mmCIF file of C-alpha atoms and ligand atoms in Angstrom:
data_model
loop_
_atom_site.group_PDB
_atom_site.id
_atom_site.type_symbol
_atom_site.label_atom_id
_atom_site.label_comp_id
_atom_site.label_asym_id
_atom_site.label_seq_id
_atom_site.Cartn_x
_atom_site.Cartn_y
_atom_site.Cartn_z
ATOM 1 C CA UNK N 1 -15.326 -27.899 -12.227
ATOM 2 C CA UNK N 2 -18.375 -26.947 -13.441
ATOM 3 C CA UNK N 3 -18.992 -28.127 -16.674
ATOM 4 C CA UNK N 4 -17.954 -31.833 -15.834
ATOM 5 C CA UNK N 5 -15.959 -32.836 -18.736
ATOM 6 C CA UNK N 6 -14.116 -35.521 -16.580
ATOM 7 C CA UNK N 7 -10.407 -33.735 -17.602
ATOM 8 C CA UNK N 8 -8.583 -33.642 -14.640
ATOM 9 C CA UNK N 9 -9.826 -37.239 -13.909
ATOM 10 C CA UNK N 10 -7.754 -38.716 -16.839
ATOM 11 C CA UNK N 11 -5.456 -35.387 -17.274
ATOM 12 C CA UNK N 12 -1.481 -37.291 -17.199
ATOM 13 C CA UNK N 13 0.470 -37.186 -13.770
ATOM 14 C CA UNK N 14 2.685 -34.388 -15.936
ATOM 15 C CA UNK N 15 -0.116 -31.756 -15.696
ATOM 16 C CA UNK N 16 -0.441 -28.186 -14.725
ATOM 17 C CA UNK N 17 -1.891 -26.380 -11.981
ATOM 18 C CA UNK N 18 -3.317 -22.716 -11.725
ATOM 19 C CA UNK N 19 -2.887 -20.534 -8.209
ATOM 20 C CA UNK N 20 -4.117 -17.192 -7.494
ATOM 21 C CA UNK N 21 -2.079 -15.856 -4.851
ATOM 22 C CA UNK N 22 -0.871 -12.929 -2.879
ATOM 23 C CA UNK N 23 1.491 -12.238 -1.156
ATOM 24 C CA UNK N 24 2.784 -13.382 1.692
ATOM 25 C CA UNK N 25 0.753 -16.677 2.634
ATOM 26 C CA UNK N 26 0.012 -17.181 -0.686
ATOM 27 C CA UNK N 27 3.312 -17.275 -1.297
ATOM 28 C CA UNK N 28 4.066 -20.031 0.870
ATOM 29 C CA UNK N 29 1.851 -22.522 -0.547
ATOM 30 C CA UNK N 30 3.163 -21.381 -4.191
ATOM 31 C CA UNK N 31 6.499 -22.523 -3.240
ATOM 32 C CA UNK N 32 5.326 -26.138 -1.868
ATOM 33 C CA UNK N 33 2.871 -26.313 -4.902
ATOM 34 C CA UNK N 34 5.941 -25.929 -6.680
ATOM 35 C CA UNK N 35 8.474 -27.924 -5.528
ATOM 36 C CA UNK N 36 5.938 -30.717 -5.017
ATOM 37 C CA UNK N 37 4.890 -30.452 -8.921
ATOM 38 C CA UNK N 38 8.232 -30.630 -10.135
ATOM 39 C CA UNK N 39 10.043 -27.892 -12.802
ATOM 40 C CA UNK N 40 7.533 -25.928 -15.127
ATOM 41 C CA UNK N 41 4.048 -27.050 -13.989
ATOM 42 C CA UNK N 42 2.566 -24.075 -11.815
ATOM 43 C CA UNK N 43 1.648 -20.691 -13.008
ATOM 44 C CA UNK N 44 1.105 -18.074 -10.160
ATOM 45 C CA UNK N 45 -1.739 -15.325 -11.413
ATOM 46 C CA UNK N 46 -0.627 -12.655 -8.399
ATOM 47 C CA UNK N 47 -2.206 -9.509 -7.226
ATOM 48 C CA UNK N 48 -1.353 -6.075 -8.785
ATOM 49 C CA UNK N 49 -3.891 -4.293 -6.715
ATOM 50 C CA UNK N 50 -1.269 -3.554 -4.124
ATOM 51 C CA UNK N 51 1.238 -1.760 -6.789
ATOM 52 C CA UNK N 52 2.265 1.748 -6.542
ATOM 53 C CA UNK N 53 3.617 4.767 -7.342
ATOM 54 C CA UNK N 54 6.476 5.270 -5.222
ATOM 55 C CA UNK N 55 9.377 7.804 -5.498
ATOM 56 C CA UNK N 56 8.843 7.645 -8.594
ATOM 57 C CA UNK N 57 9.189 3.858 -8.621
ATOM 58 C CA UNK N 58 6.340 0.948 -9.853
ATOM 59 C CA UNK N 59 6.765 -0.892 -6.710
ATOM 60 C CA UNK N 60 4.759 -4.542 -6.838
ATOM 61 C CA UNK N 61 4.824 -6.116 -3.487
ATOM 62 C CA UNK N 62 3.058 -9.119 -3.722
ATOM 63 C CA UNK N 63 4.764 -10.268 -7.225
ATOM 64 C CA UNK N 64 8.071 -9.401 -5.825
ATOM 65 C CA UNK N 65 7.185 -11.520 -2.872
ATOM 66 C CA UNK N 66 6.188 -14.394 -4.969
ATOM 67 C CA UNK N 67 9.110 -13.756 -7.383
ATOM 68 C CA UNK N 68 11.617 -13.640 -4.170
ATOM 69 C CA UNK N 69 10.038 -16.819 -2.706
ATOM 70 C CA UNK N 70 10.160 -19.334 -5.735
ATOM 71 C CA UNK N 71 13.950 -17.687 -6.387
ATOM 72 C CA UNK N 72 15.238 -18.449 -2.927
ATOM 73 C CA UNK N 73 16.029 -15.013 -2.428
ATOM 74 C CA UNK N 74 12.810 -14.041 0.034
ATOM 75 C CA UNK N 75 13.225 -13.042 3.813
ATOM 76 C CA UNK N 76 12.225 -15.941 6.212
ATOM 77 C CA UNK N 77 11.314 -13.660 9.077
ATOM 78 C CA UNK N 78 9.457 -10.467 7.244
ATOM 79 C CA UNK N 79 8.434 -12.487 4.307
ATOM 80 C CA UNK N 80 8.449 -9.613 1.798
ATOM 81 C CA UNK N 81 11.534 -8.699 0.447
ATOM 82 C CA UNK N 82 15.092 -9.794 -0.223
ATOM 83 C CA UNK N 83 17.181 -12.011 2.865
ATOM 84 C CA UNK N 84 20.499 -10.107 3.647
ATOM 85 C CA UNK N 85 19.082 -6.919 2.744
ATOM 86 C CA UNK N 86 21.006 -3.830 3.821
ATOM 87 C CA UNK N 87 19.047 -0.406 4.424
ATOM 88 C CA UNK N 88 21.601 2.267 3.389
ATOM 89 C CA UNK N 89 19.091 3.669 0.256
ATOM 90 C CA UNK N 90 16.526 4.306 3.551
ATOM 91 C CA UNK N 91 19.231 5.764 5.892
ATOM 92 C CA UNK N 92 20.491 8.348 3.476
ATOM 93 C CA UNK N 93 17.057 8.646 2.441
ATOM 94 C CA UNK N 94 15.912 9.901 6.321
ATOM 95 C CA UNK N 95 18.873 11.822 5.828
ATOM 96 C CA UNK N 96 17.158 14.499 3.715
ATOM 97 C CA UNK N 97 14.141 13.733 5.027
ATOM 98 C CA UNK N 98 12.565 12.374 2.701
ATOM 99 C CA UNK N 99 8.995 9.739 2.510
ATOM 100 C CA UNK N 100 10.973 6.407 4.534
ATOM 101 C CA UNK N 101 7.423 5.035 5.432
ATOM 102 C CA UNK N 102 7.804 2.526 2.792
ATOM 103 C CA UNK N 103 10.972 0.537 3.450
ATOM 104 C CA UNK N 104 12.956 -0.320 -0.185
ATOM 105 C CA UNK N 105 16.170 -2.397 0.849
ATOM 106 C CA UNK N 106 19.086 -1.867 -1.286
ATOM 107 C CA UNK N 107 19.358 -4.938 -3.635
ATOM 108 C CA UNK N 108 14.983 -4.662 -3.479
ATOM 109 C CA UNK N 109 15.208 -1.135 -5.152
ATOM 110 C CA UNK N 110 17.027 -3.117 -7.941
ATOM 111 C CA UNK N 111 13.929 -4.665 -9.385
ATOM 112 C CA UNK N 112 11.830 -1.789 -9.063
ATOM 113 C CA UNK N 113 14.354 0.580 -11.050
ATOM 114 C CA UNK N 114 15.008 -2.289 -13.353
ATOM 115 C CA UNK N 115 10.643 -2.325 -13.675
ATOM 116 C CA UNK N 116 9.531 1.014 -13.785
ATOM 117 C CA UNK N 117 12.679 1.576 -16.403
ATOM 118 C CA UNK N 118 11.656 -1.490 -18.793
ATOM 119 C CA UNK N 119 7.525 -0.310 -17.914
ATOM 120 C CA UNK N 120 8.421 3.058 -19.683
ATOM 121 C CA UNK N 121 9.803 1.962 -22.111
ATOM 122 C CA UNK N 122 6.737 0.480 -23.268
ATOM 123 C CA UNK N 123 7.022 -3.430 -22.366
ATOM 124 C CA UNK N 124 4.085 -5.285 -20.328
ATOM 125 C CA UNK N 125 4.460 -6.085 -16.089
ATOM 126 C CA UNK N 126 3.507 -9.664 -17.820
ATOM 127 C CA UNK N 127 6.634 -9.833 -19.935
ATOM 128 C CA UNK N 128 9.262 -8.096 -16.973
ATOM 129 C CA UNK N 129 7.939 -10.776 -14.449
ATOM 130 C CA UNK N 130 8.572 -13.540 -17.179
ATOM 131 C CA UNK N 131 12.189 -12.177 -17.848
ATOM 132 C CA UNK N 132 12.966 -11.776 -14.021
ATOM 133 C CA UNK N 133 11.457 -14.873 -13.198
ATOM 134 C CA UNK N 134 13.809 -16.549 -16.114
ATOM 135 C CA UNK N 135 17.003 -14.784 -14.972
ATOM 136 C CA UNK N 136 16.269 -16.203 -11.096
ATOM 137 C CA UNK N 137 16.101 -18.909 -12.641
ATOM 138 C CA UNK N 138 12.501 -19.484 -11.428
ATOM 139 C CA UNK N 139 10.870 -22.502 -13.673
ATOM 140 C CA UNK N 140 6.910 -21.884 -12.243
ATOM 141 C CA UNK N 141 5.153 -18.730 -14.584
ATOM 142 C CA UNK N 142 4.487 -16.013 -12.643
ATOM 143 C CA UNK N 143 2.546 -13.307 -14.302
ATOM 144 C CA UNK N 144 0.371 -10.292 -12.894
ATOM 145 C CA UNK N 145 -3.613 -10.602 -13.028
ATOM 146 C CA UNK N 146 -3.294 -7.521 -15.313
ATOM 147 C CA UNK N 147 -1.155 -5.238 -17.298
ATOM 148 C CA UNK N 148 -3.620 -2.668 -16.632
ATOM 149 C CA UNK N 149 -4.017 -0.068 -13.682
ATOM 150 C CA UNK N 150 -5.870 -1.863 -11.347
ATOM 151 C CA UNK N 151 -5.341 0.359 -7.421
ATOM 152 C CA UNK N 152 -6.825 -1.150 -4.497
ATOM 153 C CA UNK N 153 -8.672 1.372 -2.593
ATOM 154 C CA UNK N 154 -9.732 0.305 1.447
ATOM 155 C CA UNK N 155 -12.332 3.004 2.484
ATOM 156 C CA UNK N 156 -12.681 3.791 5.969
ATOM 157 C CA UNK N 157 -14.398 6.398 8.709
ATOM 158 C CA UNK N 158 -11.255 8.861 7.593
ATOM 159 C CA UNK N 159 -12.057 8.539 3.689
ATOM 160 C CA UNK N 160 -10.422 6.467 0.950
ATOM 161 C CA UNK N 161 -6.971 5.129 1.275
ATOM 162 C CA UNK N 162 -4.715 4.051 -1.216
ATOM 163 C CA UNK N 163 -3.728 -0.080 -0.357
ATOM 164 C CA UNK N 164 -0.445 0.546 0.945
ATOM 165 C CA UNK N 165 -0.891 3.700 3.262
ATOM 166 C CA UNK N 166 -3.493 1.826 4.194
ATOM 167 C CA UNK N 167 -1.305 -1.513 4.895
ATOM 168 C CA UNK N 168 1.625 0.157 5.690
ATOM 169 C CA UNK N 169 1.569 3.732 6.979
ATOM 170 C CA UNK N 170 -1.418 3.144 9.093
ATOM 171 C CA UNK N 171 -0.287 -0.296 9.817
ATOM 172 C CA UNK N 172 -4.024 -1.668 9.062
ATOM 173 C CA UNK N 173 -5.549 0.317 11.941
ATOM 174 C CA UNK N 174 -8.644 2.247 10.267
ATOM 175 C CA UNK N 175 -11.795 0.383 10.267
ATOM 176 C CA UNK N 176 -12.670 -0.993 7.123
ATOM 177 C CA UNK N 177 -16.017 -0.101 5.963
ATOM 178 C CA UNK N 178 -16.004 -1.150 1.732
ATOM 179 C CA UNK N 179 -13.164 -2.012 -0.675
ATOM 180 C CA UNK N 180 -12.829 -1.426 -4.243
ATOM 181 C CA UNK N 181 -10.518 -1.712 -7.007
ATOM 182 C CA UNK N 182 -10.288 1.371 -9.037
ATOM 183 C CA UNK N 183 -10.031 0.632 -12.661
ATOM 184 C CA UNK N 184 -10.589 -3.312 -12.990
ATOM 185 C CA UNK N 185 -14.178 -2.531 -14.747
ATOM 186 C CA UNK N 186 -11.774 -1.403 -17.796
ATOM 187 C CA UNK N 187 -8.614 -4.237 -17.351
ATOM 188 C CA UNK N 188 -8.137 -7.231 -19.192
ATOM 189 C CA UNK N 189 -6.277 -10.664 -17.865
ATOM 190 C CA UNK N 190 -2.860 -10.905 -18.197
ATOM 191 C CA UNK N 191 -2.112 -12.859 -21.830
ATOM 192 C CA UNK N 192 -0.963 -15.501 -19.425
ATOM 193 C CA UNK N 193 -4.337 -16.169 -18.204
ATOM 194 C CA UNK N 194 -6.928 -17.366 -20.408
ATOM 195 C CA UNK N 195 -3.899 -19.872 -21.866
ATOM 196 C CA UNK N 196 -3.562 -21.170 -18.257
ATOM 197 C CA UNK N 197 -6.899 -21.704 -17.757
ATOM 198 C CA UNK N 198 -7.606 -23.807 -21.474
ATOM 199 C CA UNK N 199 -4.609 -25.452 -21.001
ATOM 200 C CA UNK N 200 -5.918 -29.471 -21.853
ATOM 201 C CA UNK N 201 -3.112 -30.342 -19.154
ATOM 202 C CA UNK N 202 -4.301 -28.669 -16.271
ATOM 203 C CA UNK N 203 -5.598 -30.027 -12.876
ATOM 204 C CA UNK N 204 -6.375 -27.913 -10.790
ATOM 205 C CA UNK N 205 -7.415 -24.702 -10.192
ATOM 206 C CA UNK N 206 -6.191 -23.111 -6.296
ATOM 207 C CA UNK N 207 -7.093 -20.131 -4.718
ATOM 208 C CA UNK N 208 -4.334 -19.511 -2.341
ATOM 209 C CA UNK N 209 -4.729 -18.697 1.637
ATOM 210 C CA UNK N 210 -4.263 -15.024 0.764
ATOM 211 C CA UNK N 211 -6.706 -12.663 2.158
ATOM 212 C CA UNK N 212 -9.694 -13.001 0.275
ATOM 213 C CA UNK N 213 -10.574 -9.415 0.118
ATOM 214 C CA UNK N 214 -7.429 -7.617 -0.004
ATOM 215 C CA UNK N 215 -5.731 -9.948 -2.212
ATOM 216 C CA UNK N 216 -8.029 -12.582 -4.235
ATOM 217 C CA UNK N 217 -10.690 -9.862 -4.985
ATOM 218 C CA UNK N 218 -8.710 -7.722 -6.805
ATOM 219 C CA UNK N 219 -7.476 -10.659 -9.098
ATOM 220 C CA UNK N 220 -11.616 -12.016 -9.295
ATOM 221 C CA UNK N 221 -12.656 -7.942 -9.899
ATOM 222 C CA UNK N 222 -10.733 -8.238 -13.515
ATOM 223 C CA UNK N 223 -13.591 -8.903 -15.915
ATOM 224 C CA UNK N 224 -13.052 -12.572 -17.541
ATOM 225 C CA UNK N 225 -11.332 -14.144 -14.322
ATOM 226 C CA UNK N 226 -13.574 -14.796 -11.934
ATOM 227 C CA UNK N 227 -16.476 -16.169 -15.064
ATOM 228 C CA UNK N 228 -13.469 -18.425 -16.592
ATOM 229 C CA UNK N 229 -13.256 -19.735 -12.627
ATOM 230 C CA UNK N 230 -16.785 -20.412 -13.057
ATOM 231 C CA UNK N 231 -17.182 -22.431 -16.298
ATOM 232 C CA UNK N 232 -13.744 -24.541 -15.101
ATOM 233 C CA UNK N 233 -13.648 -27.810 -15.800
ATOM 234 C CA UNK N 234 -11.185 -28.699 -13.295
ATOM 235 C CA UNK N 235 -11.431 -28.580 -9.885
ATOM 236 C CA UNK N 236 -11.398 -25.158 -8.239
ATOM 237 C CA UNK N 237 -9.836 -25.298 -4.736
ATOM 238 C CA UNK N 238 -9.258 -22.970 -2.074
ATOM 239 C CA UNK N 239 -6.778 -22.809 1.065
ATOM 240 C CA UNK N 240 -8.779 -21.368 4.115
ATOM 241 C CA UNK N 241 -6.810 -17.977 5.420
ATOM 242 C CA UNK N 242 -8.552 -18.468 9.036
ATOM 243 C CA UNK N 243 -7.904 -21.047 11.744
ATOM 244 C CA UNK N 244 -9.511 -20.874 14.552
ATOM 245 C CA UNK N 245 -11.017 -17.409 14.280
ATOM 246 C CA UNK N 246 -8.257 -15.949 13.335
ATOM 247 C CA UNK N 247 -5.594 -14.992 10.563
ATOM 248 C CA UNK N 248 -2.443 -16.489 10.473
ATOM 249 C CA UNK N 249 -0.857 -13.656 9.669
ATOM 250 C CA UNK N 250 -2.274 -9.790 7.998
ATOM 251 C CA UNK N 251 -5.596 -7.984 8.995
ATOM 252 C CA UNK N 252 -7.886 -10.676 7.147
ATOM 253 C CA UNK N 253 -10.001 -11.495 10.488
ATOM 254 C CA UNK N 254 -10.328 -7.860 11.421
ATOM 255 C CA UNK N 255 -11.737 -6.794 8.212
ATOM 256 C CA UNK N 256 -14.175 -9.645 8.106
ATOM 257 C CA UNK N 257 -15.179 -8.434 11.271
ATOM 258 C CA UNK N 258 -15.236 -5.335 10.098
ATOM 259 C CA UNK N 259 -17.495 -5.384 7.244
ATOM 260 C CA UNK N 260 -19.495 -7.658 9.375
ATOM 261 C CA UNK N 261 -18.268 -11.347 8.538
ATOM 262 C CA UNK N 262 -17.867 -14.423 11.046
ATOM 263 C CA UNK N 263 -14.050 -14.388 11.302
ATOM 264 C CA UNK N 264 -14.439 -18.527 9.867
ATOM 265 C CA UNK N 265 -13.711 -20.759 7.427
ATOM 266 C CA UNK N 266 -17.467 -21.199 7.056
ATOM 267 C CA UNK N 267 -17.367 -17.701 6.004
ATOM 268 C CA UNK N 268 -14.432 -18.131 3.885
ATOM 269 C CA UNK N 269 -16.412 -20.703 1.888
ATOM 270 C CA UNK N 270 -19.922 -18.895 1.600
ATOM 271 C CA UNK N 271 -17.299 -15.621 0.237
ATOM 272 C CA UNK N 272 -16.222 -17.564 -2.322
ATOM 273 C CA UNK N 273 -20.007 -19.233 -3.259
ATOM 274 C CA UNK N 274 -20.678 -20.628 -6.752
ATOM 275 C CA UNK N 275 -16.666 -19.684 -7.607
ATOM 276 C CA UNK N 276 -14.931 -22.880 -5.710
ATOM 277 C CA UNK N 277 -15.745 -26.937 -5.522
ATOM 278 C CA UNK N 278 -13.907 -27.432 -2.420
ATOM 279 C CA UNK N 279 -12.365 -25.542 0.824
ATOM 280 C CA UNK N 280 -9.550 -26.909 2.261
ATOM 281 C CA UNK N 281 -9.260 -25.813 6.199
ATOM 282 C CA UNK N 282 -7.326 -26.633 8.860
ATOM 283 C CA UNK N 283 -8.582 -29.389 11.754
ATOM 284 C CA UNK N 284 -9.083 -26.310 13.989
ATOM 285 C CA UNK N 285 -11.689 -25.797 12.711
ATOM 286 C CA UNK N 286 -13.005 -29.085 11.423
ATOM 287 C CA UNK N 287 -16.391 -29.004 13.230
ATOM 288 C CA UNK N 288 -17.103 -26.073 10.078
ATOM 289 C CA UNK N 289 -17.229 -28.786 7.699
ATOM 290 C CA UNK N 290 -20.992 -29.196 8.057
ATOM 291 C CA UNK N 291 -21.918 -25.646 7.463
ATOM 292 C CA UNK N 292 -21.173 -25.492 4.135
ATOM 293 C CA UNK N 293 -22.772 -26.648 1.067
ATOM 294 C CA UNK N 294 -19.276 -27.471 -0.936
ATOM 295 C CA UNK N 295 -17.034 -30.137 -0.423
ATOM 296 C CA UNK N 296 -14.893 -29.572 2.666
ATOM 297 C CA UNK N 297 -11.573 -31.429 3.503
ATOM 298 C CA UNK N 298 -9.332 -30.719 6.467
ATOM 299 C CA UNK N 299 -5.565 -30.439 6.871
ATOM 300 C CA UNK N 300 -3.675 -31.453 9.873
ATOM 301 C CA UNK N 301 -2.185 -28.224 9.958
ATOM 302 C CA UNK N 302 -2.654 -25.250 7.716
ATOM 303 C CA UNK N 303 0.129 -23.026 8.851
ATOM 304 C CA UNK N 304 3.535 -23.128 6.931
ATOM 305 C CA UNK N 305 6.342 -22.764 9.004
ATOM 306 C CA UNK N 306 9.023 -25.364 7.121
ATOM 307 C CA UNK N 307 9.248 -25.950 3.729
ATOM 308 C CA UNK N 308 8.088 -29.707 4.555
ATOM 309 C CA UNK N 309 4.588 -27.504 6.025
ATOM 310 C CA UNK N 310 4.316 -26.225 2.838
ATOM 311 C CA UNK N 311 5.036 -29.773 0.740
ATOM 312 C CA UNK N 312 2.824 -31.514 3.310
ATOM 313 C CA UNK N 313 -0.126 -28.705 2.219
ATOM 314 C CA UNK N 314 0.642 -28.715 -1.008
ATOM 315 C CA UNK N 315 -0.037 -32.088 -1.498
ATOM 316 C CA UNK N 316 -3.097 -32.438 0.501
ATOM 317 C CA UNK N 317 -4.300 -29.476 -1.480
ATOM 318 C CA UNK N 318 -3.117 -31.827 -4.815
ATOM 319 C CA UNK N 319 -5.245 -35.122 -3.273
ATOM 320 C CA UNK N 320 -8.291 -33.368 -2.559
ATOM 321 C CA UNK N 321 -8.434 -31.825 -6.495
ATOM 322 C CA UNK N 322 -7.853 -35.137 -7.775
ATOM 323 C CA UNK N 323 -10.621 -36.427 -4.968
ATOM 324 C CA UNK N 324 -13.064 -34.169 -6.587
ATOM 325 C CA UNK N 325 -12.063 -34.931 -10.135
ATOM 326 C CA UNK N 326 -12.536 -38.243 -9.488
ATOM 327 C CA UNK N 327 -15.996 -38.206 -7.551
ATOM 328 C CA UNK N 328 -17.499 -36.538 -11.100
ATOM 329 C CA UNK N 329 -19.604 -38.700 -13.326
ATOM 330 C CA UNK N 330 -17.932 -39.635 -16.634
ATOM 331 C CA UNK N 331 -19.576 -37.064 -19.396
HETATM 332 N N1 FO1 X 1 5.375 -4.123 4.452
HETATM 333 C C1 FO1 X 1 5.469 -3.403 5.590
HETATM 334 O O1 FO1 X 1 4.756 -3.694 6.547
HETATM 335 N N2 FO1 X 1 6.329 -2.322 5.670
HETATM 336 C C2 FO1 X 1 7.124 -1.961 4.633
HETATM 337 O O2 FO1 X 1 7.862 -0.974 4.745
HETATM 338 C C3 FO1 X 1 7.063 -2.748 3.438
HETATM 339 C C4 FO1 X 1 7.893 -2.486 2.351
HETATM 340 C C5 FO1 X 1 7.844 -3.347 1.232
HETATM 341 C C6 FO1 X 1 8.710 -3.151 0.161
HETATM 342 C C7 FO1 X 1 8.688 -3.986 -0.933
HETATM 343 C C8 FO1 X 1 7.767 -5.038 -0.966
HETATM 344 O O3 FO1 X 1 7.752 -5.866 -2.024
HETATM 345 C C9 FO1 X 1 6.895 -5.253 0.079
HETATM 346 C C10 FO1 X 1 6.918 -4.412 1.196
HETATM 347 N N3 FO1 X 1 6.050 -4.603 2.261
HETATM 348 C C11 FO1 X 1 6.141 -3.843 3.392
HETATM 349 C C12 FO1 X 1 5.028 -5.635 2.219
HETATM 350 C C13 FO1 X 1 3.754 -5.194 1.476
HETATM 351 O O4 FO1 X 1 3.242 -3.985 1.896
HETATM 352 C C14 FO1 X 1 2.699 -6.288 1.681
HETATM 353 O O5 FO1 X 1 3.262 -7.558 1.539
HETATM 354 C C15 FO1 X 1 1.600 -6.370 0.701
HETATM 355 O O6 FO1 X 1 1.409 -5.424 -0.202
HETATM 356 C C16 FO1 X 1 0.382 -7.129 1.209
HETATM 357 O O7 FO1 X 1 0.363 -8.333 0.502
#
């Protein structure tokens, strides 16, 4: 919101909102920003630097998981993947002995056939999502940050890992010392993007409680995002990851520590400096508010158990953007 053009102010009740998300607890706030906006008015921007090469597969976790979520078809307890998944792909798999570090349920592997079939034959990730999203009859838009290559790479004591052996085969256990994002100097947005973001109709922008460097960097790290973030002229929110020193879920407060970070929402806020107009954190850790120099407001609760969790957040998240709309000085 930084070119004060008073839109969201007067934008009508019908508008649209932007999220950058990934996956998991990104994912939940996606699904209460959506079913508290009503059908068509959210488009999800979601993190490709988790996607892989996989048995020959182009597996993308964190859109699947967003895809799964707004669908219905997500698994409450694991929160990636399909509910009443069966396993026997991986059991036969084992069988021959083959690489079962990366579990693919059955009706999972579906999608990522059905992707890396459609992505040789020359269509865009942005136009499979669209199609998949439109046969699960999912009315939010969901596109990737990129069509491009964009790998995230964590770098630790033992060398450079690839995201998910990182995430998953190591279960998060190296230290982190750097992260980077091979090939997002070279990407462009998704075509979805810059449309979302000049959109006369939108509201808000929200930068979901995904990890911030794992998941919101890579999207930030494709050249044009994070500078159309910066020249917004809506409101640019984000959701706090931490409460009370810690992550609700994922290795987010380890790696701040890590790389030498307060595990805090203070922390959260200075990370995403000159990019956001507000931080949204939970009354744990309320007594933060005065440590930063952007507008703070605090949630009862930022965890998301229930869908009503996610509404209640969701609209909090929707009061304080029109808040700080409506604070701004007519142009
Ligand atoms: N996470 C795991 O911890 N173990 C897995 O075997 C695993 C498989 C998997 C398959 C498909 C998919 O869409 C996600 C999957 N995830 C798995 C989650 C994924 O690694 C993470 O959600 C992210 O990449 C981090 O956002």
């Amino acid at each position: 919101m930084k070119g004060n053009t008073g839109a969201a102010a007067t934008a009508p009740p019908g508008g649209r909102v932007l999220a950058l998300c990934g996956g998991i607890g990104g994912a939940k706030l996606v699904l209460g920003l959506d079913a508290v906006l009503g059908a068509g008015r959210l488009t999800v921007i979601v993190n490709t630097g988790d996607d892989f090469e996989h048995l020959g597969l182009h597996v993308a976790p964190d859109l699947d998981t967003v895809l799964y979520t707004l669908a219905g078809l997500s698994d409450p307890v694991r929160g990636w993947g399909r509910v009443d998944e069966s396993w026997n792909f991986m059991t036969a798999l084992r069988e021959l002995g083959g690489e079962a570090w990366f579990a693919l349920g059955d009706r999972d592997l579906a999608v990522h056939i059905e992707r890396t079939r459609r992505l040789r034959g020359g269509e865009t990730l942005t136009s499979i999502v669209a199609d998949m999203a439109r046969r699960l009859k999912v009315e939010a838009r969901i596109a990737p940050m990129t069509d491009d290559r964009v790998r995230t790479i964590v770098h630790t004591p033992d060398g450079p890992m690839p995201f998910q052996h990182y995430f998953v085969k190591h279960a998060c256990t190296p230290a982190v010392t750097s992260i980077s994002f091979a090939g997002a100097a070279e990407a462009r947005p998704s075509p979805v993007f810059p449309g979302a973001v000049a959109d006369p109709s939108l509201l808000a922008i929200v930068i979901c409680p995904s990890n911030p460097y794992l998941s919101v960097d890579p999207i930030l790290a494709v050249p044009g995002v994070r500078e159309a973030l910066e020249h917004a002229t809506v409101p640019v929110i984000a959701v706090s990851p931490i409460i009370g020193g810690k992550a609700v879920k994922g290795p987010t407060a380890k790696i701040m520590k890590e790389l030498g970070v307060a595990a805090t929402s203070a922390a959260i806020a200075e990370h995403y400096h000159g990019l956001i107009d507000g931080l949204l954190i939970d009354a744990a850790d309320a007594a933060e508010a005065n440590l930063v120099d952007i507008r703070v407001a605090t949630a009862p609760t930022t965890l998301m158990k229930s869908i009503d969790d996610k509404c209640k957040l969701a609209r909090i998240v929707l009061d304080f953007a029109g808040q700080l709309a409506n604070e701004r000085e007519p142009a």
